[in-house]
Short mmCIF file of C-alpha atoms and ligand atoms in Angstrom, two decimals:
data_model
loop_
_atom_site.label_atom_id
_atom_site.label_comp_id
_atom_site.label_asym_id
_atom_site.label_seq_id
_atom_site.Cartn_x
_atom_site.Cartn_y
_atom_site.Cartn_z
CA MET A 1 72.52 -133.17 163.89
CA ALA A 2 71.95 -132.66 160.26
CA ALA A 3 74.77 -133.51 157.68
CA LYS A 4 75.29 -130.04 156.32
CA ASN A 5 75.72 -126.66 157.70
CA LEU A 6 73.82 -123.34 156.99
CA ASN A 7 76.37 -120.67 157.69
CA VAL A 8 74.69 -117.41 158.83
CA CYS A 9 75.94 -113.85 158.78
CA LEU A 10 73.83 -111.42 160.81
CA ILE A 11 73.81 -107.74 160.16
CA GLY A 12 72.59 -105.66 163.04
CA TYR A 13 72.69 -106.33 166.71
CA LYS A 14 70.22 -104.15 168.43
CA PHE A 15 66.59 -105.03 169.00
CA MET A 16 66.07 -107.34 166.06
CA GLY A 17 69.60 -108.58 166.17
CA LYS A 18 68.91 -109.92 169.56
CA ALA A 19 65.65 -111.53 168.58
CA HIS A 20 67.25 -113.05 165.48
CA SER A 21 70.32 -114.37 167.49
CA GLN A 22 68.09 -116.04 170.03
CA ALA A 23 66.17 -117.61 167.17
CA TRP A 24 69.34 -118.84 165.52
CA ARG A 25 70.81 -120.12 168.79
CA THR A 26 67.64 -121.99 169.82
CA VAL A 27 66.05 -123.53 166.63
CA GLY A 28 68.27 -126.46 166.43
CA ARG A 29 67.70 -127.43 169.92
CA PHE A 30 63.95 -127.49 169.77
CA PHE A 31 63.10 -128.34 166.03
CA ASP A 32 64.63 -131.38 164.04
CA LEU A 33 66.48 -129.61 161.05
CA ASP A 34 67.79 -130.82 157.93
CA LEU A 35 70.45 -128.14 157.85
CA ASP A 36 72.40 -126.96 161.02
CA PRO A 37 72.62 -123.16 161.31
CA VAL A 38 76.05 -122.02 162.32
CA MET A 39 76.22 -118.47 163.78
CA LYS A 40 79.30 -117.46 161.74
CA VAL A 41 79.60 -113.67 161.97
CA VAL A 42 77.52 -110.64 163.12
CA CYS A 43 78.23 -107.21 161.91
CA GLY A 44 77.68 -103.72 163.12
CA ARG A 45 79.27 -100.29 162.86
CA ASP A 46 80.81 -100.24 166.34
CA ALA A 47 83.64 -102.77 166.37
CA GLU A 48 83.83 -102.94 170.07
CA ALA A 49 80.31 -103.27 170.83
CA VAL A 50 79.59 -105.73 168.10
CA ALA A 51 82.39 -107.90 169.39
CA ALA A 52 80.80 -107.87 172.84
CA PHE A 53 77.54 -108.90 171.33
CA ALA A 54 79.13 -111.68 169.40
CA ASP A 55 80.54 -112.99 172.61
CA ARG A 56 77.49 -112.73 174.63
CA TRP A 57 75.17 -114.39 172.06
CA GLY A 58 77.63 -117.02 170.67
CA TRP A 59 78.66 -115.76 167.27
CA GLU A 60 81.83 -117.14 165.95
CA SER A 61 83.30 -113.73 164.98
CA SER A 62 82.17 -110.02 164.36
CA SER A 63 82.89 -107.49 161.92
CA SER A 64 82.48 -103.86 161.21
CA ASP A 65 82.74 -104.35 157.54
CA TRP A 66 79.39 -105.94 156.23
CA ASN A 67 80.53 -105.66 152.85
CA ALA A 68 83.49 -108.02 153.39
CA ALA A 69 81.33 -110.33 155.62
CA VAL A 70 78.48 -111.00 153.09
CA THR A 71 80.99 -112.15 150.38
CA ARG A 72 82.80 -114.58 152.65
CA ASP A 73 82.99 -118.04 151.17
CA ASP A 74 82.04 -119.67 154.39
CA VAL A 75 78.66 -117.67 154.60
CA ASP A 76 75.46 -119.07 153.10
CA LEU A 77 72.80 -116.78 154.31
CA VAL A 78 72.69 -112.98 155.11
CA ASP A 79 70.18 -112.01 157.75
CA VAL A 80 69.38 -108.27 157.47
CA SER A 81 68.32 -107.01 160.91
CA THR A 82 69.11 -103.36 160.40
CA PRO A 83 67.18 -100.23 160.07
CA GLY A 84 65.03 -100.09 156.87
CA TYR A 85 67.37 -97.73 154.86
CA THR A 86 69.89 -100.16 154.56
CA HIS A 87 67.94 -103.20 153.43
CA ALA A 88 67.97 -102.69 149.87
CA GLU A 89 71.68 -102.22 149.58
CA ILE A 90 72.72 -105.08 151.87
CA SER A 91 70.16 -107.55 150.42
CA ILE A 92 71.13 -106.68 146.77
CA ALA A 93 74.93 -107.19 147.66
CA ALA A 94 74.25 -110.52 149.55
CA ALA A 95 72.14 -111.80 146.55
CA GLU A 96 74.78 -110.74 144.20
CA ALA A 97 77.29 -112.72 146.35
CA GLY A 98 75.03 -115.77 145.86
CA LYS A 99 73.79 -115.78 149.47
CA HIS A 100 70.25 -116.48 150.63
CA VAL A 101 68.66 -113.33 152.15
CA TYR A 102 66.44 -113.16 155.15
CA CYS A 103 65.41 -109.45 155.80
CA GLU A 104 63.54 -107.52 158.47
CA LYS A 105 60.21 -105.60 157.71
CA PRO A 106 59.38 -103.47 156.17
CA LEU A 107 61.37 -104.81 153.18
CA THR A 108 62.20 -101.39 152.17
CA PHE A 109 60.42 -97.94 151.75
CA THR A 110 59.63 -97.74 147.99
CA VAL A 111 58.12 -100.15 145.49
CA ALA A 112 60.95 -99.17 143.07
CA ASP A 113 63.71 -100.28 145.63
CA GLY A 114 61.65 -103.34 146.50
CA LYS A 115 61.39 -104.38 142.74
CA GLN A 116 65.27 -104.10 142.70
CA MET A 117 65.60 -106.28 145.71
CA LEU A 118 63.23 -108.87 144.22
CA ALA A 119 64.98 -108.85 140.82
CA ALA A 120 68.38 -109.39 142.56
CA VAL A 121 67.23 -112.45 144.58
CA ARG A 122 65.30 -113.83 141.71
CA GLN A 123 68.37 -113.25 139.28
CA ALA A 124 70.66 -114.86 141.74
CA GLY A 125 68.41 -117.79 142.26
CA VAL A 126 68.79 -117.57 146.09
CA LYS A 127 66.12 -118.12 148.74
CA HIS A 128 64.47 -114.96 150.08
CA MET A 129 62.32 -114.35 153.18
CA VAL A 130 60.95 -111.23 154.84
CA ASN A 131 60.37 -111.63 158.58
CA PHE A 132 56.76 -110.76 159.35
CA ASN A 133 57.13 -112.67 162.73
CA TYR A 134 53.51 -112.47 163.86
CA ARG A 135 52.44 -114.85 161.14
CA ARG A 136 54.42 -117.56 163.07
CA CYS A 137 52.63 -117.24 166.38
CA PRO A 138 50.76 -120.54 166.63
CA ALA A 139 47.38 -118.89 167.16
CA VAL A 140 47.83 -116.96 163.88
CA SER A 141 49.03 -119.88 161.83
CA LEU A 142 45.91 -121.84 163.26
CA ALA A 143 43.74 -118.82 162.12
CA LYS A 144 45.13 -119.33 158.60
CA GLN A 145 44.39 -122.98 158.68
CA MET A 146 40.91 -122.46 159.86
CA ILE A 147 40.11 -119.75 157.06
CA GLU A 148 41.53 -122.17 154.50
CA SER A 149 39.29 -124.87 155.79
CA GLY A 150 36.36 -122.60 155.40
CA ASP A 151 35.56 -122.48 159.12
CA ILE A 152 34.52 -118.70 158.81
CA GLY A 153 33.11 -118.95 155.28
CA GLU A 154 33.61 -116.00 152.86
CA ILE A 155 35.46 -113.23 154.35
CA ARG A 156 33.55 -109.86 154.40
CA HIS A 157 35.34 -107.60 157.01
CA VAL A 158 38.99 -107.36 158.10
CA ARG A 159 39.67 -105.08 161.05
CA CYS A 160 43.33 -104.51 161.89
CA THR A 161 44.59 -102.33 164.57
CA TYR A 162 48.08 -102.06 165.87
CA LEU A 163 48.52 -99.66 168.85
CA GLN A 164 51.36 -98.98 171.11
CA ASP A 165 52.10 -96.06 173.53
CA TRP A 166 55.89 -95.68 173.66
CA LEU A 167 56.00 -92.20 172.17
CA VAL A 168 52.90 -90.79 173.81
CA ASP A 169 55.44 -88.70 176.03
CA PRO A 170 56.56 -85.72 174.08
CA GLU A 171 59.80 -85.71 176.14
CA PHE A 172 60.57 -89.17 174.74
CA PRO A 173 63.83 -88.33 172.70
CA MET A 174 64.39 -88.77 168.99
CA ASN A 175 65.74 -92.05 167.65
CA TRP A 176 66.26 -93.55 164.21
CA ARG A 177 62.67 -94.60 164.18
CA LEU A 178 61.48 -91.07 164.15
CA ARG A 179 63.78 -90.00 161.12
CA LYS A 180 62.12 -90.36 157.60
CA ASP A 181 65.65 -91.05 156.00
CA ALA A 182 66.31 -93.93 158.45
CA ALA A 183 62.85 -95.43 158.98
CA GLY A 184 61.00 -94.49 155.80
CA SER A 185 57.92 -93.74 157.92
CA GLY A 186 56.60 -93.90 161.50
CA ALA A 187 53.71 -96.12 162.73
CA HIS A 188 52.62 -96.47 159.22
CA GLY A 189 55.55 -98.70 158.02
CA ASP A 190 56.63 -99.93 161.44
CA LEU A 191 53.31 -101.16 162.71
CA GLY A 192 50.99 -100.87 159.70
CA ALA A 193 53.34 -103.20 157.65
CA HIS A 194 52.63 -105.98 160.04
CA SER A 195 48.88 -105.45 159.88
CA ILE A 196 48.91 -105.26 156.11
CA ASP A 197 50.99 -108.42 155.99
CA LEU A 198 48.58 -110.32 158.47
CA ALA A 199 45.61 -109.01 156.36
CA ARG A 200 47.10 -110.22 153.16
CA PHE A 201 48.28 -113.62 154.72
CA LEU A 202 44.57 -114.22 156.00
CA ALA A 203 42.40 -112.55 153.69
CA GLY A 204 44.10 -111.92 150.18
CA GLU A 205 45.44 -109.01 148.08
CA ILE A 206 44.42 -105.40 148.95
CA SER A 207 43.53 -103.42 145.68
CA GLU A 208 42.44 -99.90 146.76
CA VAL A 209 43.02 -97.71 149.81
CA VAL A 210 41.99 -94.35 151.11
CA GLY A 211 43.72 -93.06 154.29
CA MET A 212 45.59 -90.59 156.18
CA THR A 213 48.70 -90.38 158.22
CA LYS A 214 49.36 -87.71 160.87
CA THR A 215 52.14 -86.35 163.13
CA PHE A 216 50.88 -85.05 166.42
CA ILE A 217 54.33 -84.64 168.13
CA THR A 218 56.58 -82.74 165.57
CA GLU A 219 59.57 -82.04 167.79
CA ARG A 220 61.42 -84.06 170.50
CA PRO A 221 64.60 -83.79 172.59
CA ALA A 222 67.61 -84.58 170.58
CA GLU A 223 68.97 -88.14 170.69
CA GLY A 224 71.47 -88.98 173.16
CA THR A 225 71.75 -92.64 173.15
CA SER A 226 68.95 -95.21 171.93
CA ASP A 227 68.60 -98.95 172.01
CA GLY A 228 65.47 -100.95 170.99
CA LEU A 229 62.64 -98.95 172.33
CA THR A 230 64.55 -96.79 174.95
CA ALA A 231 66.41 -93.78 174.52
CA THR A 232 68.22 -91.06 176.43
CA ALA A 233 68.12 -87.19 175.52
CA GLY A 234 71.08 -85.23 174.10
CA GLU A 235 71.25 -81.48 173.71
CA GLY A 236 68.59 -79.46 172.03
CA THR A 237 65.66 -80.71 170.15
CA GLU A 238 65.10 -82.29 166.74
CA GLN A 239 62.23 -82.30 164.10
CA VAL A 240 60.27 -85.57 163.88
CA THR A 241 60.03 -86.33 160.10
CA VAL A 242 57.56 -89.37 160.34
CA ASP A 243 54.00 -89.93 160.97
CA ASP A 244 52.78 -90.88 164.66
CA THR A 245 49.52 -92.43 163.29
CA SER A 246 48.17 -94.02 159.98
CA ILE A 247 44.60 -94.77 159.36
CA PHE A 248 43.10 -96.40 156.13
CA LEU A 249 40.14 -98.15 154.56
CA ALA A 250 40.79 -100.92 152.14
CA LYS A 251 39.16 -102.82 149.42
CA PHE A 252 40.29 -106.43 148.99
CA ALA A 253 40.53 -107.99 145.51
CA ASN A 254 38.12 -110.73 146.64
CA GLY A 255 35.57 -108.06 147.58
CA ALA A 256 36.24 -108.08 151.42
CA THR A 257 36.40 -104.65 153.12
CA GLY A 258 39.18 -103.52 155.63
CA THR A 259 39.93 -100.91 158.27
CA PHE A 260 43.51 -100.33 159.62
CA GLU A 261 44.80 -98.23 162.25
CA ALA A 262 48.41 -97.96 163.47
CA THR A 263 49.73 -95.66 166.21
CA ARG A 264 52.37 -95.34 168.77
CA LEU A 265 50.13 -92.83 170.87
CA ALA A 266 47.51 -95.04 172.38
CA PRO A 267 48.14 -94.81 176.24
CA GLY A 268 47.83 -98.14 177.80
CA ARG A 269 48.27 -100.25 174.51
CA LYS A 270 51.76 -101.66 174.66
CA ASN A 271 52.00 -103.96 171.66
CA TYR A 272 48.25 -104.25 170.69
CA ASN A 273 48.52 -106.04 167.43
CA ARG A 274 44.99 -107.12 166.87
CA PHE A 275 42.91 -108.55 163.93
CA GLU A 276 39.24 -109.36 163.74
CA ILE A 277 38.01 -111.12 160.77
CA ASN A 278 34.26 -111.64 160.02
CA GLY A 279 33.06 -114.24 157.58
CA SER A 280 29.73 -115.44 156.20
CA LYS A 281 30.00 -118.41 158.76
CA GLY A 282 31.95 -117.02 161.80
CA SER A 283 34.55 -114.81 163.05
CA LEU A 284 38.07 -114.93 164.30
CA VAL A 285 39.93 -112.65 166.62
CA TRP A 286 43.50 -112.38 167.71
CA CYS A 287 45.59 -109.82 169.76
CA PHE A 288 49.33 -110.22 170.42
CA GLU A 289 48.83 -108.98 174.18
CA ASP A 290 47.10 -112.44 174.53
CA LEU A 291 49.16 -114.20 171.82
CA ASN A 292 48.30 -117.75 172.63
CA ALA A 293 44.60 -117.28 172.34
CA LEU A 294 42.56 -117.21 169.10
CA GLU A 295 38.89 -116.33 169.47
CA PHE A 296 36.35 -118.21 167.22
CA TYR A 297 32.67 -117.62 166.68
CA SER A 298 30.79 -120.15 164.70
CA THR A 299 27.29 -119.58 163.12
CA SER A 300 27.08 -123.42 163.04
CA ASP A 301 27.09 -123.72 166.75
CA PRO A 302 23.71 -124.72 168.24
CA GLY A 303 21.81 -121.59 168.84
CA THR A 304 21.64 -121.96 172.65
CA GLN A 305 25.40 -122.35 172.65
CA GLN A 306 26.51 -119.61 170.47
CA GLY A 307 29.36 -117.23 171.60
CA PHE A 308 33.07 -116.72 171.07
CA ARG A 309 35.09 -119.58 172.15
CA ARG A 310 38.79 -119.06 173.31
CA ILE A 311 41.10 -121.69 171.72
CA LEU A 312 44.45 -121.78 173.56
CA ALA A 313 46.87 -122.48 170.64
CA THR A 314 49.24 -124.45 172.87
CA GLU A 315 48.20 -127.94 172.02
CA GLY A 316 50.78 -130.36 170.37
CA ASP A 317 48.70 -130.39 167.01
CA HIS A 318 48.58 -126.64 166.82
CA PRO A 319 51.24 -125.23 164.39
CA TYR A 320 54.78 -125.41 165.68
CA VAL A 321 53.73 -126.19 169.32
CA SER A 322 54.85 -129.75 169.27
CA ALA A 323 58.50 -128.48 169.12
CA TRP A 324 57.96 -126.46 172.41
CA TRP A 325 56.32 -127.16 175.56
CA PRO A 326 53.27 -129.15 176.84
CA PRO A 327 49.80 -127.87 176.60
CA GLY A 328 49.20 -124.64 178.48
CA HIS A 329 52.77 -123.76 178.69
CA MET A 330 52.73 -120.41 176.97
CA LEU A 331 54.84 -119.27 173.99
CA GLY A 332 56.04 -115.68 173.78
CA TYR A 333 57.38 -113.02 171.41
CA GLU A 334 60.66 -114.87 170.60
CA HIS A 335 59.14 -118.08 169.60
CA GLY A 336 57.52 -116.60 166.53
CA PHE A 337 61.22 -115.64 165.30
CA CYS A 338 62.53 -119.03 166.04
CA ASN A 339 59.53 -120.67 164.19
CA ALA A 340 60.37 -118.40 161.37
CA VAL A 341 64.00 -119.33 161.07
CA TYR A 342 62.90 -123.12 161.44
CA ASP A 343 60.73 -122.63 158.21
CA LEU A 344 63.49 -120.72 156.46
CA THR A 345 66.10 -123.37 157.27
CA GLN A 346 63.95 -126.26 155.96
CA SER A 347 62.93 -124.31 152.91
CA ILE A 348 66.54 -123.87 152.10
CA ALA A 349 67.44 -127.54 153.06
CA HIS A 350 64.59 -128.87 150.68
CA ASP A 351 64.83 -126.15 147.93
CA GLN A 352 61.34 -125.07 148.59
CA PRO A 353 59.97 -121.40 148.17
CA CYS A 354 59.95 -119.38 151.47
CA SER A 355 56.86 -117.46 152.79
CA PRO A 356 56.55 -114.53 153.12
CA ASP A 357 59.11 -113.93 150.41
CA PHE A 358 60.43 -110.65 148.80
CA LEU A 359 57.43 -110.65 146.62
CA ASP A 360 55.16 -110.48 149.70
CA GLY A 361 57.61 -107.82 151.06
CA VAL A 362 57.18 -105.53 148.02
CA ARG A 363 53.37 -106.14 147.99
CA CYS A 364 53.24 -104.80 151.35
CA VAL A 365 55.25 -101.77 150.45
CA ALA A 366 52.86 -101.12 147.61
CA VAL A 367 50.00 -100.87 149.94
CA LEU A 368 51.99 -98.54 152.29
CA GLU A 369 52.83 -96.45 149.19
CA ALA A 370 49.30 -96.30 148.08
CA VAL A 371 48.17 -95.05 151.62
CA ASP A 372 50.68 -92.18 151.14
CA GLN A 373 49.36 -91.29 147.80
CA SER A 374 45.84 -91.35 149.00
CA ASN A 375 47.05 -89.20 152.10
CA GLU A 376 48.38 -86.46 149.63
CA SER A 377 45.48 -86.61 147.09
CA GLY A 378 42.66 -87.03 149.51
CA ARG A 379 41.22 -89.85 147.15
CA TRP A 380 41.22 -93.55 146.86
CA ALA A 381 44.43 -94.86 145.60
CA GLU A 382 45.04 -98.18 143.60
CA VAL A 383 47.65 -100.46 144.89
CA GLU A 384 50.31 -101.21 142.31
CA SER A 385 50.01 -104.88 141.32
CA ILE A 386 53.39 -106.61 141.42
CA GLU A 387 54.48 -109.94 139.97
C1 SOE B 1 58.48 -100.86 167.31
O1 SOE B 1 57.36 -100.12 167.10
C2 SOE B 1 58.34 -102.34 167.14
O2 SOE B 1 59.48 -103.00 167.74
C3 SOE B 1 58.38 -102.80 165.64
O3 SOE B 1 59.44 -102.14 165.03
C4 SOE B 1 58.18 -104.16 165.48
O4 SOE B 1 58.26 -104.54 164.22
C5 SOE B 1 56.94 -104.64 166.28
O5 SOE B 1 56.98 -106.10 166.04
C6 SOE B 1 56.95 -104.19 167.69
O6 SOE B 1 57.29 -102.91 167.72
#
């Protein structure tokens, strides 16, 4: 047990609320921490449902008034796990109340809002982190280490695809992820944001893009109920106001080239978040559907033995793994979230910067926004540079 507590207020209790609750509940059991997270309060609009959630997941209390909760004296950190349209307001209120802020992706919908969020956390001097959970899959963290050690040399090509199929059925009902006012965009911001973050993490800043977004299914049964990626239909139909698909080419500041594709209409692809990075000395390939494996090809292997090798990133000296299970005992989706709150908690305990922080969050939004501009103009668009 650490000497001091980190009192957490979670806003949102659906898909991400569960993933974050699981992380906060588990982190201190597997990792040695220098601050003890305490699950103080969880907030949501439906008082009864959020109280039941608090009970089930072990939050000390629940509230339907997030404004009151984020200013509580006994709260140190606000975890924003709500749909994107609320991120700016909640994060800014939390920072102004002097709380550290941990926010789901995409940080927000516009660079202008993102800059305000960044200014608020900087002004308040609080820690800030955006949750791009895939960075914390051990195989992805290992890819980062290998790139930094020069194992694949100078990066030339970055190929990112993020494919899902949960919206391929036109009878799948509306939900907040299909409304522009709530979600900002469709596959573009929801999935493309992850790919952009992984590309920035592994290969550096993106400076120019040309791309397109497209909506194939423009009308769906109206929403009845929805939870996570499931929904039931209500009466009538509703217009879809976001894209289904986003595709773009990218120029990186270091001269590398990139291709990006995000869609929720790729039958058979469930959570196919994949990158392939080709460098002057080798290649690295990772896909979430086989998340423990990192493929590595090295031009320095003897000619007779060249070929992709599959590294199972479950050894104790792979990133994060020593906290978990013995070699070969696979990790899953939730471990990335837990690894993230471990890093966040330790950054707060030791007054170290968090990564990825709100600056990374806004830089990702700047790439998304530039693709939107390119989609409208039909030309290459420069990515706004943000400091
Ligand atoms: C739905 O497309 C979703 O849950 C995203 O919102 C997440 O960010 C992604 O990790 C998995 O798919």
